mmCIF file of C-alpha atoms in Angstrom:
data_model
loop_
_atom_site.group_PDB
_atom_site.id
_atom_site.type_symbol
_atom_site.label_atom_id
_atom_site.label_comp_id
_atom_site.label_asym_id
_atom_site.label_seq_id
_atom_site.Cartn_x
_atom_site.Cartn_y
_atom_site.Cartn_z
ATOM 1 C CA UNK A 1 -7.870 -9.125 14.234
ATOM 2 C CA UNK A 2 -11.541 -9.797 13.623
ATOM 3 C CA UNK A 3 -13.231 -8.078 10.717
ATOM 4 C CA UNK A 4 -17.014 -7.930 10.782
ATOM 5 C CA UNK A 5 -18.878 -5.945 8.188
ATOM 6 C CA UNK A 6 -22.239 -4.552 9.065
ATOM 7 C CA UNK A 7 -24.896 -4.307 6.405
ATOM 8 C CA UNK A 8 -24.200 -1.239 4.302
ATOM 9 C CA UNK A 9 -20.693 -0.797 5.726
ATOM 10 C CA UNK A 10 -18.114 -0.317 3.024
ATOM 11 C CA UNK A 11 -14.387 -0.905 2.827
ATOM 12 C CA UNK A 12 -11.847 0.936 0.731
ATOM 13 C CA UNK A 13 -8.694 0.345 -1.241
ATOM 14 C CA UNK A 14 -5.800 2.650 -0.371
ATOM 15 C CA UNK A 15 -3.218 3.669 -2.978
ATOM 16 C CA UNK A 16 0.332 4.918 -2.514
ATOM 17 C CA UNK A 17 2.338 5.634 -5.633
ATOM 18 C CA UNK A 18 3.468 7.981 -8.343
ATOM 19 C CA UNK A 19 1.088 10.581 -9.731
ATOM 20 C CA UNK A 20 0.139 8.628 -12.857
ATOM 21 C CA UNK A 21 -0.660 5.433 -10.947
ATOM 22 C CA UNK A 22 -2.700 7.172 -8.257
ATOM 23 C CA UNK A 23 -4.553 9.284 -10.831
ATOM 24 C CA UNK A 24 -5.410 6.164 -12.829
ATOM 25 C CA UNK A 25 -6.723 4.424 -9.721
ATOM 26 C CA UNK A 26 -8.787 7.472 -8.779
ATOM 27 C CA UNK A 27 -10.248 7.617 -12.287
ATOM 28 C CA UNK A 28 -11.110 3.920 -11.940
ATOM 29 C CA UNK A 29 -13.156 4.735 -8.843
ATOM 30 C CA UNK A 30 -10.815 3.909 -5.970
ATOM 31 C CA UNK A 31 -11.048 7.378 -4.409
ATOM 32 C CA UNK A 32 -13.288 7.863 -1.398
ATOM 33 C CA UNK A 33 -15.630 10.809 -1.724
ATOM 34 C CA UNK A 34 -17.179 10.561 1.723
ATOM 35 C CA UNK A 35 -16.715 13.933 3.409
ATOM 36 C CA UNK A 36 -17.078 12.318 6.836
ATOM 37 C CA UNK A 37 -14.280 9.779 6.220
ATOM 38 C CA UNK A 38 -12.038 12.384 4.614
ATOM 39 C CA UNK A 39 -12.483 14.629 7.630
ATOM 40 C CA UNK A 40 -11.762 11.782 10.039
ATOM 41 C CA UNK A 41 -8.954 9.938 8.221
ATOM 42 C CA UNK A 42 -7.831 12.054 5.272
ATOM 43 C CA UNK A 43 -7.769 10.759 1.687
ATOM 44 C CA UNK A 44 -7.313 7.060 0.924
ATOM 45 C CA UNK A 45 -4.426 7.816 -1.433
ATOM 46 C CA UNK A 46 -0.961 9.352 -1.292
ATOM 47 C CA UNK A 47 0.953 10.704 -4.265
ATOM 48 C CA UNK A 48 4.672 10.122 -3.793
ATOM 49 C CA UNK A 49 6.369 12.905 -5.714
ATOM 50 C CA UNK A 50 10.061 13.767 -5.674
ATOM 51 C CA UNK A 51 9.499 16.513 -3.111
ATOM 52 C CA UNK A 52 8.044 14.083 -0.554
ATOM 53 C CA UNK A 53 10.390 13.026 2.227
ATOM 54 C CA UNK A 54 10.983 9.515 3.520
ATOM 55 C CA UNK A 55 9.177 10.529 6.720
ATOM 56 C CA UNK A 56 6.102 11.515 4.696
ATOM 57 C CA UNK A 57 6.117 8.170 2.842
ATOM 58 C CA UNK A 58 6.454 6.268 6.103
ATOM 59 C CA UNK A 59 3.656 8.298 7.699
ATOM 60 C CA UNK A 60 1.340 7.680 4.724
ATOM 61 C CA UNK A 61 1.989 3.925 4.916
ATOM 62 C CA UNK A 62 1.444 3.841 8.690
ATOM 63 C CA UNK A 63 -1.804 5.828 8.427
ATOM 64 C CA UNK A 64 -3.228 3.655 5.662
ATOM 65 C CA UNK A 65 -2.382 0.387 7.362
ATOM 66 C CA UNK A 66 -4.015 1.568 10.590
ATOM 67 C CA UNK A 67 -7.257 2.808 9.029
ATOM 68 C CA UNK A 68 -10.203 0.551 9.930
ATOM 69 C CA UNK A 69 -11.975 1.226 6.620
ATOM 70 C CA UNK A 70 -9.117 0.159 4.304
ATOM 71 C CA UNK A 71 -8.758 -3.542 3.470
ATOM 72 C CA UNK A 72 -6.134 -3.371 0.703
ATOM 73 C CA UNK A 73 -3.240 -0.972 0.241
ATOM 74 C CA UNK A 74 -1.852 -0.899 -3.286
ATOM 75 C CA UNK A 75 1.669 0.512 -3.389
ATOM 76 C CA UNK A 76 3.899 0.921 -6.415
ATOM 77 C CA UNK A 77 7.023 -1.159 -6.118
ATOM 78 C CA UNK A 78 9.278 1.854 -6.636
ATOM 79 C CA UNK A 79 7.732 3.536 -3.586
ATOM 80 C CA UNK A 80 7.686 0.245 -1.663
ATOM 81 C CA UNK A 81 11.442 -0.030 -2.187
ATOM 82 C CA UNK A 82 11.883 3.293 -0.373
ATOM 83 C CA UNK A 83 10.027 2.007 2.700
ATOM 84 C CA UNK A 84 10.960 -1.669 2.363
ATOM 85 C CA UNK A 85 11.836 -1.844 6.075
ATOM 86 C CA UNK A 86 8.218 -1.013 6.994
ATOM 87 C CA UNK A 87 6.717 -3.391 4.453
ATOM 88 C CA UNK A 88 8.893 -6.296 5.561
ATOM 89 C CA UNK A 89 8.024 -5.627 9.209
ATOM 90 C CA UNK A 90 4.280 -5.364 8.456
ATOM 91 C CA UNK A 91 2.590 -8.633 9.422
ATOM 92 C CA UNK A 92 -1.131 -7.900 9.535
ATOM 93 C CA UNK A 93 -3.577 -9.667 7.251
ATOM 94 C CA UNK A 94 -5.903 -6.697 6.864
ATOM 95 C CA UNK A 95 -5.245 -4.436 5.198
ATOM 96 C CA UNK A 96 -3.322 -6.538 2.735
ATOM 97 C CA UNK A 97 -0.370 -4.674 1.218
ATOM 98 C CA UNK A 98 0.104 -5.462 -2.460
ATOM 99 C CA UNK A 99 2.910 -4.145 -4.612
ATOM 100 C CA UNK A 100 2.050 -3.104 -8.146
ATOM 101 C CA UNK A 101 4.222 -1.920 -11.038
ATOM 102 C CA UNK A 102 4.414 1.696 -12.105
ATOM 103 C CA UNK A 103 4.778 2.861 -15.662
ATOM 104 C CA UNK A 104 8.345 4.103 -15.164
ATOM 105 C CA UNK A 105 9.886 1.255 -13.166
ATOM 106 C CA UNK A 106 9.684 -2.393 -14.252
ATOM 107 C CA UNK A 107 8.218 -4.839 -11.759
ATOM 108 C CA UNK A 108 10.736 -7.111 -10.019
ATOM 109 C CA UNK A 109 9.070 -10.157 -8.470
ATOM 110 C CA UNK A 110 12.098 -10.862 -6.281
ATOM 111 C CA UNK A 111 11.508 -7.543 -4.459
ATOM 112 C CA UNK A 112 7.788 -8.156 -3.838
ATOM 113 C CA UNK A 113 7.562 -8.970 -0.129
ATOM 114 C CA UNK A 114 4.192 -10.736 -0.362
ATOM 115 C CA UNK A 115 5.258 -12.884 -3.314
ATOM 116 C CA UNK A 116 8.533 -13.764 -1.586
ATOM 117 C CA UNK A 117 6.656 -14.841 1.581
ATOM 118 C CA UNK A 118 4.180 -16.938 -0.416
ATOM 119 C CA UNK A 119 6.967 -18.631 -2.348
ATOM 120 C CA UNK A 120 8.890 -19.327 0.862
ATOM 121 C CA UNK A 121 5.774 -20.919 2.358
ATOM 122 C CA UNK A 122 5.455 -23.087 -0.751
ATOM 123 C CA UNK A 123 9.158 -23.947 -0.763
ATOM 124 C CA UNK A 124 9.868 -22.140 -4.027
ATOM 125 C CA UNK A 125 13.339 -20.622 -4.420
ATOM 126 C CA UNK A 126 13.084 -17.340 -6.323
ATOM 127 C CA UNK A 127 16.847 -16.894 -6.402
ATOM 128 C CA UNK A 128 16.686 -13.521 -4.640
ATOM 129 C CA UNK A 129 20.044 -11.850 -4.409
ATOM 130 C CA UNK A 130 21.212 -10.447 -1.076
ATOM 131 C CA UNK A 131 21.577 -6.685 -1.184
#
C-alpha cells in the first residue's frame, strides 16, 4: 500500500476504548471536527461501553482500519482482548494498530500483538503462556 500525502492533506489518529480513555484522547485533540469527514466516514473514535456487542466492536475496528485518512489506531488492551482474533489477523502497516493501557485494566506486554511480533522478529522470548 502506497501512502502519498498531498500538501495540506491531513491524517488522523483513531481511538477505540473505554469512555475515560477516549474522552482523554478527544480532550487532547485527537477528535476530528471536519463535518465533511464525519459525514463520509463517521467519527474517528469508538467508545466501547458494556452495552456494545462484539459485532459492534468488530465493525468499529474494521471501519477504522479501512479508513484512508487514519494512520494510527489506538486501542485499549482490554478492548483489544475482546477482538484479539481481528488484531492478530490484521497485517497492514497503515494504519498501525497500537495497544494502550486503560485506567481500569493493567497493561500486559505479553498480550500486545505488535510487541510480540517485534520481539519474535528480534528473537526475544517473552515467555507468553498459551491460552
